[in-house]
Coordinates of C-alpha atoms and ligand atoms in Angstrom, one line a residue:
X6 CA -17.6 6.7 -20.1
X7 CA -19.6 5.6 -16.9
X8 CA -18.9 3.4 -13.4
X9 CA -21.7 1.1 -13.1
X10 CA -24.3 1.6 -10.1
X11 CA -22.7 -0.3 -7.2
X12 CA -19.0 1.0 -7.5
X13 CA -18.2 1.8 -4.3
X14 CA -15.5 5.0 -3.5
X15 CA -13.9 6.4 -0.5
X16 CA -10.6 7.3 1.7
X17 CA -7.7 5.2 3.0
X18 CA -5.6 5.4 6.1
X19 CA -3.2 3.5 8.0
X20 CA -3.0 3.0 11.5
X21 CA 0.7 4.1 12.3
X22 CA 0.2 7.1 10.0
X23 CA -3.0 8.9 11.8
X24 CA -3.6 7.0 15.0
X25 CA -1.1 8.2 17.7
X26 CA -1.8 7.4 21.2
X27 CA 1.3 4.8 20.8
X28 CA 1.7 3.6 24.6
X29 CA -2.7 4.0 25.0
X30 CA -4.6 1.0 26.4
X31 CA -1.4 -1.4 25.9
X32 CA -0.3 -1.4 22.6
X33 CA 3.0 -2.6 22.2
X34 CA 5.8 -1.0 20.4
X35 CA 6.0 -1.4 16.4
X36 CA 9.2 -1.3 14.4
X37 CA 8.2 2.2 13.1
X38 CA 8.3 3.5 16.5
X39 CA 12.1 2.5 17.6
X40 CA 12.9 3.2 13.5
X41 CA 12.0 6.9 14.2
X42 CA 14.2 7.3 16.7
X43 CA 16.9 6.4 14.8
X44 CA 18.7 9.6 13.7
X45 CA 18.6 11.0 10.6
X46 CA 15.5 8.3 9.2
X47 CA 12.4 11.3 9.1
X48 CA 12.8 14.4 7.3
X49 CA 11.2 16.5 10.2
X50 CA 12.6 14.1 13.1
X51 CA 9.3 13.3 13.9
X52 CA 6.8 10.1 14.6
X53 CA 3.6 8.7 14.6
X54 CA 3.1 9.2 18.3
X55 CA 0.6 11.6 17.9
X56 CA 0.2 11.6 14.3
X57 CA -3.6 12.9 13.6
X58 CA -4.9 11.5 17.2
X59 CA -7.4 9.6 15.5
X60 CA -7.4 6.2 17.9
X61 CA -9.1 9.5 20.5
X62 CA -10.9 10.7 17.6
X63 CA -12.8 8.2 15.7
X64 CA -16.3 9.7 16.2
X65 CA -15.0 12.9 14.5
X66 CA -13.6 11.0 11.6
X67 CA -17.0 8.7 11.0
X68 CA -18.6 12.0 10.6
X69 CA -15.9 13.8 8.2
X70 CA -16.0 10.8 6.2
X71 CA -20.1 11.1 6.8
X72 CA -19.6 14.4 5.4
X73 CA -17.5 13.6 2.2
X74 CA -20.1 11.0 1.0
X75 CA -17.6 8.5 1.8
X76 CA -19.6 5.5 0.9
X77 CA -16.2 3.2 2.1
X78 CA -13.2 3.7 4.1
X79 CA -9.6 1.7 4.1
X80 CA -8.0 1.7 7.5
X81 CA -5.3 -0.4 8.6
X82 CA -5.3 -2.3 12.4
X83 CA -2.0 -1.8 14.2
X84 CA -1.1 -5.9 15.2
X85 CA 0.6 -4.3 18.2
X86 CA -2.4 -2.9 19.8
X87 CA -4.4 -6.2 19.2
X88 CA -1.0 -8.5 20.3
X89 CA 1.2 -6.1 22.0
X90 CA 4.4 -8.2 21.1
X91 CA 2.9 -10.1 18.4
X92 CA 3.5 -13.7 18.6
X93 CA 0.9 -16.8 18.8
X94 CA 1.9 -17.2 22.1
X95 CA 1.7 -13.5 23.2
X96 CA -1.1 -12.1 25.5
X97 CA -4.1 -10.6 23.5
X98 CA -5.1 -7.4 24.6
X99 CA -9.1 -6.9 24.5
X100 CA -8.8 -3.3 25.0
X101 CA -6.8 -3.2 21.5
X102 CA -9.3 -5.1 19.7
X103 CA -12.5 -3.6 21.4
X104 CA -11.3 -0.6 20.1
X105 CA -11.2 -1.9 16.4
X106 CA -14.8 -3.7 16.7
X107 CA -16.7 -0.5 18.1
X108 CA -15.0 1.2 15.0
X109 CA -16.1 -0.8 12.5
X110 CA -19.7 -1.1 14.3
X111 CA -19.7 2.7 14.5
X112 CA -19.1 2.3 10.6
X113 CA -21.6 0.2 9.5
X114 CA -24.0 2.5 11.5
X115 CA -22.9 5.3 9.8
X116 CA -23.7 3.2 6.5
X117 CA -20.1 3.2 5.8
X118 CA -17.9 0.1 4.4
X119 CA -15.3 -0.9 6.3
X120 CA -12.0 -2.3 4.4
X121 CA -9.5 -3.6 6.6
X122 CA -5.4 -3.6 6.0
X123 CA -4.7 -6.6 8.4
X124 CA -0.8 -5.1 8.0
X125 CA 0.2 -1.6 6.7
X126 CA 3.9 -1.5 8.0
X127 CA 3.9 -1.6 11.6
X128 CA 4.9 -4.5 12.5
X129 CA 5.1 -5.6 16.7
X130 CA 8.4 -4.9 17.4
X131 CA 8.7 -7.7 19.6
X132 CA 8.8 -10.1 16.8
X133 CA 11.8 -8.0 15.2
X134 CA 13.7 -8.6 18.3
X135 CA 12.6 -12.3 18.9
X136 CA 13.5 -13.9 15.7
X137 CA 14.3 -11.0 12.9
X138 CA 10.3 -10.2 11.4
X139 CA 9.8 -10.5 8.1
X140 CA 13.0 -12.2 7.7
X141 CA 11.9 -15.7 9.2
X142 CA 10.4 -17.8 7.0
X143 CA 8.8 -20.2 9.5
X144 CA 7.9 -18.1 12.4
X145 CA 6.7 -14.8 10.9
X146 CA 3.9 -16.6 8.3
X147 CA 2.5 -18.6 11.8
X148 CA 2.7 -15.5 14.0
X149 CA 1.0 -13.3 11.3
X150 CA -2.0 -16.0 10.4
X151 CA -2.6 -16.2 14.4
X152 CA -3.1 -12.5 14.7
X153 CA -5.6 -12.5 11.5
X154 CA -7.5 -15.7 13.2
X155 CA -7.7 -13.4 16.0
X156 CA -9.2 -10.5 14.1
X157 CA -11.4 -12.2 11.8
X158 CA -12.9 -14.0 14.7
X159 CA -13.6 -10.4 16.6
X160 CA -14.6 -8.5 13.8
X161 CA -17.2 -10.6 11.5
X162 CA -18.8 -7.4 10.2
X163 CA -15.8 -7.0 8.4
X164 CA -16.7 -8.2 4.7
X165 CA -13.6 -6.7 2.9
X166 CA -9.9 -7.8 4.1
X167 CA -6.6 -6.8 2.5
X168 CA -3.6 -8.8 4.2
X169 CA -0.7 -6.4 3.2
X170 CA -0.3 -3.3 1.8
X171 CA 2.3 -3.5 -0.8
X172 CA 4.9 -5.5 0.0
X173 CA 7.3 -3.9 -2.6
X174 CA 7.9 -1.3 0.1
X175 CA 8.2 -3.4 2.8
X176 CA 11.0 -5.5 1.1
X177 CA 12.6 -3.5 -1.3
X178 CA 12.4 -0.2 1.3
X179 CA 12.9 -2.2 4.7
X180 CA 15.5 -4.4 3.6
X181 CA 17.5 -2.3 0.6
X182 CA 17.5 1.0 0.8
X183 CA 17.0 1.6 4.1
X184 CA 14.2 4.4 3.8
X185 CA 11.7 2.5 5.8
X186 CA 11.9 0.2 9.2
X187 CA 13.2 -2.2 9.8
X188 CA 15.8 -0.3 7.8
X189 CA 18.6 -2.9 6.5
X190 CA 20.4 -2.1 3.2
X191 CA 21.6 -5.1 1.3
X192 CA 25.3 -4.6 0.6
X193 CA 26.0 -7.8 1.2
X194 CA 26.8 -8.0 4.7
X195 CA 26.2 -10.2 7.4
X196 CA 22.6 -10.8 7.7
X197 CA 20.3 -13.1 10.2
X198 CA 19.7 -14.8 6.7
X199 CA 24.0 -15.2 5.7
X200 CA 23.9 -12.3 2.8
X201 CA 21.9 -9.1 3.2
X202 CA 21.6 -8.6 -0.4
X203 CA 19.4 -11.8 -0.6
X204 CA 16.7 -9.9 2.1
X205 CA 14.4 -8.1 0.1
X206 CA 13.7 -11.3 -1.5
X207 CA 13.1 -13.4 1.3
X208 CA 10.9 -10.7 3.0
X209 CA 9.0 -10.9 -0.1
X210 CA 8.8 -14.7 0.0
X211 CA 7.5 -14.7 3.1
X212 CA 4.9 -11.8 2.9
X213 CA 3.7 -14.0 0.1
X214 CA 3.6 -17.5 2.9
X215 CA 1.6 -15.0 5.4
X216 CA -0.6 -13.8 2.5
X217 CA -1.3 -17.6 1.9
X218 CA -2.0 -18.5 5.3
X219 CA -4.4 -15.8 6.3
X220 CA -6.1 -16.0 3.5
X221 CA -6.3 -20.3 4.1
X222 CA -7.5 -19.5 7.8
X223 CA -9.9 -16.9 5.7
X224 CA -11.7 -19.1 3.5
X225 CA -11.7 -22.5 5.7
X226 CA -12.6 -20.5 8.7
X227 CA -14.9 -17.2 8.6
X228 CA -15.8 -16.7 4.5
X229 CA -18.4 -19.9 4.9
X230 CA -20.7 -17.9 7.1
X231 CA -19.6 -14.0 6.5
X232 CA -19.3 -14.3 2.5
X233 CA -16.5 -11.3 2.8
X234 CA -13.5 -11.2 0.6
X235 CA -10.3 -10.8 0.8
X236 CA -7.0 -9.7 -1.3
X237 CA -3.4 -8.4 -1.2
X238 CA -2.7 -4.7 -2.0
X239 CA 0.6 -3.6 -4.7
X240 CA 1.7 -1.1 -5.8
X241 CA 2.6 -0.1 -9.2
X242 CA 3.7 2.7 -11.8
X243 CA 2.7 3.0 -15.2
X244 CA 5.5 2.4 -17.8
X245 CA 6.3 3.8 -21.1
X246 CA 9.3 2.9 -22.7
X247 CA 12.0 5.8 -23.0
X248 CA 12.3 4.9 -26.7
X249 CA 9.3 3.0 -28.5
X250 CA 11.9 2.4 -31.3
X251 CA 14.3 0.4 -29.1
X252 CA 13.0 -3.2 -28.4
X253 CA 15.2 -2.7 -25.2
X254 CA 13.5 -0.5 -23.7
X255 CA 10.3 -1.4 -24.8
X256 CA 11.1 -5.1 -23.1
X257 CA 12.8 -3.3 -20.4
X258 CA 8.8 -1.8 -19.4
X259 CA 7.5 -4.9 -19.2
X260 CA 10.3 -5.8 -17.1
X261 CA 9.8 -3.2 -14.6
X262 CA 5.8 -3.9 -13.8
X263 CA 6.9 -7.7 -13.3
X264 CA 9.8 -6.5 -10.8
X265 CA 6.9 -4.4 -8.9
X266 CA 3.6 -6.3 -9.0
X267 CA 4.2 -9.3 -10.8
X268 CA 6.8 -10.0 -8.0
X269 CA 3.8 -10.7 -5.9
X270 CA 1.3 -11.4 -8.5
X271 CA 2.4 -13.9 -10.7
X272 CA 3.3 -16.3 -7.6
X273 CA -0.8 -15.7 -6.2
X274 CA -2.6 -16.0 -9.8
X275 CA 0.0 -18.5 -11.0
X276 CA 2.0 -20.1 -8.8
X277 CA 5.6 -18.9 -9.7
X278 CA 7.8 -15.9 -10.0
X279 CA 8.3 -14.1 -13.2
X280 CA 10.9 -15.7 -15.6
X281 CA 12.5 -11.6 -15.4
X282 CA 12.8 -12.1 -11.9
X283 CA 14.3 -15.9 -12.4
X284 CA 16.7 -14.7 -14.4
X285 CA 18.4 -11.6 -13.2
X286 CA 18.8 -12.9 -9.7
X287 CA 18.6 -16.3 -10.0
X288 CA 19.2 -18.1 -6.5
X289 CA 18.9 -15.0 -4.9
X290 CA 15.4 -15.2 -5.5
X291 CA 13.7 -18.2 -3.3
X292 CA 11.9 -21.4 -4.3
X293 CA 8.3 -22.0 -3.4
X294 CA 8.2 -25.9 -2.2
X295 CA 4.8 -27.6 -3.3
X296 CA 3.3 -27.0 -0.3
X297 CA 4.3 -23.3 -0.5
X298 CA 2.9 -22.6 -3.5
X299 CA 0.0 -24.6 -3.2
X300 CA -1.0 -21.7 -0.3
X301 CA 0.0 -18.9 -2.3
X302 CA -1.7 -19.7 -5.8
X303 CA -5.0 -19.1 -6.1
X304 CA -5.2 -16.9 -2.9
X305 CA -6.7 -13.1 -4.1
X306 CA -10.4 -12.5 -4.2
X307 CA -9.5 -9.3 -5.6
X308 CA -6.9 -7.4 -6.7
X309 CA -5.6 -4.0 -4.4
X310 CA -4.0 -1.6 -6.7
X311 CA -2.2 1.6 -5.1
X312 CA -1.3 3.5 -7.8
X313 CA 0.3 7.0 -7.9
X314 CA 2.2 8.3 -11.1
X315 CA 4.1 6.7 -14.6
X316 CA 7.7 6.7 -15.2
X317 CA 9.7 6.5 -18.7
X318 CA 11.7 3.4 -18.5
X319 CA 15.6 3.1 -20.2
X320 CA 16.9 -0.3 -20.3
X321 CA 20.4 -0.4 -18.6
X322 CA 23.8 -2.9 -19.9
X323 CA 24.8 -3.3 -16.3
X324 CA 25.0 -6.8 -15.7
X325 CA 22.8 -8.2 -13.4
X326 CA 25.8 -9.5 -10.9
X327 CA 26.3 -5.5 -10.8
X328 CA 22.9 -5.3 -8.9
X329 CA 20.3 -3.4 -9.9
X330 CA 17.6 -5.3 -7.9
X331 CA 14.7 -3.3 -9.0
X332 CA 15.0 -4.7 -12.6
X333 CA 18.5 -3.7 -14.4
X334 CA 16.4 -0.5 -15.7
X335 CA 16.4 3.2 -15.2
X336 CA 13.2 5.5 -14.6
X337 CA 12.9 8.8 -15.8
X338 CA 10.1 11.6 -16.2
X339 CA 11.2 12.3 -19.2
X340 CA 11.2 10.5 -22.6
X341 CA 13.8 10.6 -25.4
X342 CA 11.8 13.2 -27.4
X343 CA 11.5 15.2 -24.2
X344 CA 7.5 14.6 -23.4
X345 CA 7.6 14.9 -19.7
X346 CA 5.5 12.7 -17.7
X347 CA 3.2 15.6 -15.3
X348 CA 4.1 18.0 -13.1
X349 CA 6.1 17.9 -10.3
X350 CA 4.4 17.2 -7.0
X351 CA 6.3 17.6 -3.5
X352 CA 7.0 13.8 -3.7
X353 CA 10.1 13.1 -5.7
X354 CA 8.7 9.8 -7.3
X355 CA 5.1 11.3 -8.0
X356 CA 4.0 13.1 -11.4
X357 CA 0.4 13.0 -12.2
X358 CA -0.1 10.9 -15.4
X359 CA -3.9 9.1 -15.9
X360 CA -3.0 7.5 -19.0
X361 CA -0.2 5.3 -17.2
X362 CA -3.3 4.6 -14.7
X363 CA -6.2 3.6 -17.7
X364 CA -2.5 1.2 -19.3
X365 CA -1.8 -0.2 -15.9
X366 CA -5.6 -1.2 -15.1
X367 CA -5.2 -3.0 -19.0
X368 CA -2.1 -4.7 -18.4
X369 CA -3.0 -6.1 -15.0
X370 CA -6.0 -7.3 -16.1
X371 CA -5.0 -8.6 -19.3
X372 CA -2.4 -10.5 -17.3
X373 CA -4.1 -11.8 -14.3
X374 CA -7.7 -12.8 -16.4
X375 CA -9.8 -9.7 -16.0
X376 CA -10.2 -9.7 -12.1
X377 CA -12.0 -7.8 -9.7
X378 CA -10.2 -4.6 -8.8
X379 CA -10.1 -2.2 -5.9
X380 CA -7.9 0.9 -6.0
X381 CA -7.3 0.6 -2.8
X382 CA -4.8 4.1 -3.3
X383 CA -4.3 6.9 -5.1
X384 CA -3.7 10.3 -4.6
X385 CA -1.2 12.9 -4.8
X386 CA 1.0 15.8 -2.7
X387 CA 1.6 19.4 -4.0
X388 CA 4.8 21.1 -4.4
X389 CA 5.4 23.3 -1.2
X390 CA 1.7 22.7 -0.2
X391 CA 3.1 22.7 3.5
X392 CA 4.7 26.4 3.3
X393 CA 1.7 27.5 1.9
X394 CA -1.1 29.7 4.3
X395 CA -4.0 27.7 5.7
X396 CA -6.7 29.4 3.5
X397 CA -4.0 28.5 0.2
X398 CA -3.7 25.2 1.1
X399 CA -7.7 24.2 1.3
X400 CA -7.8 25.7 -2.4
X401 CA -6.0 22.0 -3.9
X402 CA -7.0 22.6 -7.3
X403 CA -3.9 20.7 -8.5
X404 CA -5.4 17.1 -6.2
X405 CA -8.8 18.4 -7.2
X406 CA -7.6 18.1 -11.2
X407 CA -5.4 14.8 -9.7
X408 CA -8.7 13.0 -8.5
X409 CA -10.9 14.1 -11.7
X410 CA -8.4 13.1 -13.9
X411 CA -7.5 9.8 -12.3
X412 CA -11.1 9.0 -11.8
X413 CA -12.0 9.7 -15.3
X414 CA -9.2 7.2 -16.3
X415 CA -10.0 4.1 -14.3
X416 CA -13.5 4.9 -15.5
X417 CA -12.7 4.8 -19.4
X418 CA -10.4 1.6 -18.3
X419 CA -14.0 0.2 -17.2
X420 CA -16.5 1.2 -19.6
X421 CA -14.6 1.5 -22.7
X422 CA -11.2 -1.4 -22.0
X423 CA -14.0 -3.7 -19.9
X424 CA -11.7 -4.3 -16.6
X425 CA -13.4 -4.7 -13.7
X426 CA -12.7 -1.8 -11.3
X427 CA -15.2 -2.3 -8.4
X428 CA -13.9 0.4 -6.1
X429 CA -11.7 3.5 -5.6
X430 CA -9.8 4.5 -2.4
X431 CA -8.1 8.4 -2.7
X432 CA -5.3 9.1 -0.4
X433 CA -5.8 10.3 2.3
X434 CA -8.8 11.3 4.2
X435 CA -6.4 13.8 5.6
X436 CA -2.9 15.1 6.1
X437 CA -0.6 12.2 7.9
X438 CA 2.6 11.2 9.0
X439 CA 4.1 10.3 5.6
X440 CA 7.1 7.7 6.6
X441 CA 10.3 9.4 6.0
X442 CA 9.2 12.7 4.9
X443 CA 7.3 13.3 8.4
X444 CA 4.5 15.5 8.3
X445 CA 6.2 17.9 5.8
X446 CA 4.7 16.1 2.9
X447 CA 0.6 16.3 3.2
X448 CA -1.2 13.9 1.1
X449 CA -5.0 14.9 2.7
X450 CA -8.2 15.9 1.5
X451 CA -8.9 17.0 4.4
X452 CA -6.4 19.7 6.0
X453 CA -5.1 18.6 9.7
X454 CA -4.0 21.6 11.8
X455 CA -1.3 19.6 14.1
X456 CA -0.9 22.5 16.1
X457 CA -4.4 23.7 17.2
X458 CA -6.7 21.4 18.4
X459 CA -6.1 18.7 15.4
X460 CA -9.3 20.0 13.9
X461 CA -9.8 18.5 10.3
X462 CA -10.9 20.9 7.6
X463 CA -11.7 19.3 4.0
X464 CA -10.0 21.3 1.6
X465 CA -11.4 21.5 -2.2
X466 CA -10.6 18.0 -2.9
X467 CA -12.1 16.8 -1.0
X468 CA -15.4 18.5 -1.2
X469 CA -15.2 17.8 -5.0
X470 CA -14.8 14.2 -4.7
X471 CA -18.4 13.0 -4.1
X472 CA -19.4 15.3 -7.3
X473 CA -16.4 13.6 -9.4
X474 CA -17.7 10.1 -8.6
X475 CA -21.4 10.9 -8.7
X476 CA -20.6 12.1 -12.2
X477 CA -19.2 8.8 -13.3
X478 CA -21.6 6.1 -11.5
X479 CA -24.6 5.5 -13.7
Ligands
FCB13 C1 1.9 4.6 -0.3 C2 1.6 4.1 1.1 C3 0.8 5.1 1.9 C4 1.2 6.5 1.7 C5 1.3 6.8 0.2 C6 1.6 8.2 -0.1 O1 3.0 4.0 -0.8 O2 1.0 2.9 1.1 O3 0.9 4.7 3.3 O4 2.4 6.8 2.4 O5 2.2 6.0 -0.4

């Protein structure tokens, strides 16, 4: 079980999560900025705007990542800093994107790959407040291909683009539950759109137009000359059926991979939602016109896969009318015979489990024709890692075991299943602001000491992780 020579590994970020320096050099607010405030929304009542420091401190991150044998690193732009309020009509603000070019220049010098995530979450908040975000179908796919034109134009040593990272969260989590910003649950009140319980799907739909269009602008515009690539990133769990006897269930598996990734998939390798989809929510669910899907099919170089843990899945009687909008299913860590699926973690939803990675790699590929990967994330937290004294928390064994694992997964899905896995992303370079649990949830390989100085120390993991990959690439 082998990588092959040029597979390429790393760390991921996002901008909102480590940068800080929220009002520096004219960035505009983003949506998680005024969602923070809002009371009750972080575990820890905290925010992003000092997160790790890093827009102050991205000489010392080049070198940690220097350090690690990072031979790539995912970062995500905040739109706000490049278009304060967001819009195609909006002021630009060089000092946003200046910042973004040197980085990537510092990068390259530093013989590092850059992957940008044009969107990880933040949006400008301005464009919330103008017209509703994510929820207008016209506006928002426009306002978001102007800002990539913008970016692609001001960073051509870019060669590797994702446009969003995964739009599950942004729909199902912004615009159902309520975890993450904008915030809006769908219980089926009034709505900009008329129902609230019909959002998630229309954010969805038109994360998919702004997908199309940047990638359009992408291809016509810039790929002629700078040969990059670019793709969308999703996230996923693995699945195993809660009782391999009952069809149920077993259908009920599939189910819940097409209500995750094939959401977004099946509409960008073939140019319509999943019949699951179709039929549980029926209008709910929008229509791609011709022109629509024209955009959106066809539009991945590669594929981003975030992928964390594996769930047991239980089909549920409910009817559909009843709502469960992630799929009329249950998860559970534990199947009917009692296997558990991994340990706990400090995450609720995250038990390690490689096999569900090696079965997810397979299915995707299998489903989508065998396409160039990227695990764009993975990674993982530890129970009560935060309580824990400094010098206990840089011994990670648990992520250490995570990452050797994980890695030795995707590599048997590669040498022995043949999928084409080109590239691995671990989160994260280092502890972060993690959404709604606030800093009390650390998903680094790298320990950040928030108090004193912000001075990055790698703990075991991430030492380990040039050996682990080294290992694997023949
Ligand atoms: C993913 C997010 C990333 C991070 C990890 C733990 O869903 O993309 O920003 O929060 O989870």
């Amino acid at each position: 079980m082998s990588l092959p020579s040029d597979f390429t590994w790393g760390f991921a970020t996002a901008s909102y999560q480590i940068e800080g320096a929220t009002e520096k050099d004219g960035r505009g607010p983003s949506i998680w900025d005024t969602f923070c405030k809002i009371p009750g929304k972080i575990a820890d009542k905290s925010d992003g705007s000092v997160a790790c420091d890093s827009y102050n401190r991205t000489a010392e991150d080049i070198a940690l990542l220097k350090q690690l044998g990072s031979k790539c690193y995912r970062f995500s732009l905040s739109w706000s800093r490049v278009i304060p309020i967001g819009g195609r009509n909006d002021p630009v603000n060089q000092a946003g994107l200046d910042h973004y070019r040197k980085f990537v220049d510092d990068l390259l010098d530093a013989g590092i790959e850059p992957f940008i995530t044009l969107y990880h979450w933040d949006l400008p908040d301005g464009l919330e407040k103008r017209y509703g975000g994510l929820l207008n179908r016209t506006e928002f796919p426009l306002d978001y291909e102007n800002y990539a034109r913008v970016v692609f134009k001001a960073i051509p040593k870019c060669k590797n683009w994702i446009t969003f990272n995964e739009p599950w969260c942004s729909s199902i989590l912004g615009y159902s539950s309520g975890f993450f910003a904008p915030g809006h649950t769908s219980d089926r009140k009034k709505s900009p759109v008329g129902d609230s319980a019909r959002e998630p799907w229309i954010v969805g739909h038109n994360l998919l137009l702004a997908h199309g269009r940047a990638v359009k602008v992408y291809r016509e515009e810039f790929k002629p000359t700078d040969k990059g690539q670019i793709g969308i990133t999703l996230n996923g769990d693995g699945v195993y059926p809660w009782d391999p006897e009952d069809p149920a269930d077993v259908e009920a598996a599939d189910r819940k991979i097409e209500f995750a990734i094939s959401w977004f998939a099946d509409p960008i390798y073939f140019g319509k939602y999943p019949d699951s989809m179709r039929k549980q929510l029926g209008d709910r669910l929008p229509e791609f016109t011709d022109e629509e899907r024209a955009l959106v099919k066809g539009s991945n170089d590669f594929y981003g896969m975030n992928h964390y843990t594996a769930n047991y899945v239980k089909h549920k009687t409910t009817q559909p009318e009843e709502d469960d909008f992630l799929g009329n299913l249950e998860t559970l860590f534990e199947s009917k015979k009692g296997e558990n699926i991994g340990e706990e973690t400090q995450s609720f939803w995250l038990r390690p489990n490689p096999l569900g990675f090696r079965n997810l790699i397979n299915w995707l590929s299998k489903r989508y024709g065998y396409p160039n990967i990227y695990v764009t994330e993975n990674g993982t937290s530890i129970k009560g890692e935060n309580d824990m004294p400094k010098e206990q928390i840089l011994q990670d064994s648990f992520r250490t075991k995570y990452f050797r694992d994980y890695a030795k997964a995707m590599a048997e899905a590669v040498s022995e299943d043949g999928c084409n896995v080109k590239g691995y992303m671990a989160w994260s370079l280092m502890d972060n602001f993690e959404w709604a649990e606030g800093y009390e949830t650390r998903f680094g390989c790298c320990y950040v000491d928030y108090e004193n100085g912000q001075v990055r120390t790698p703990k075991e993991s991430a030492k380990e992780m040039k050996g682990i990959f080294d290992a694997l690439i023949k």
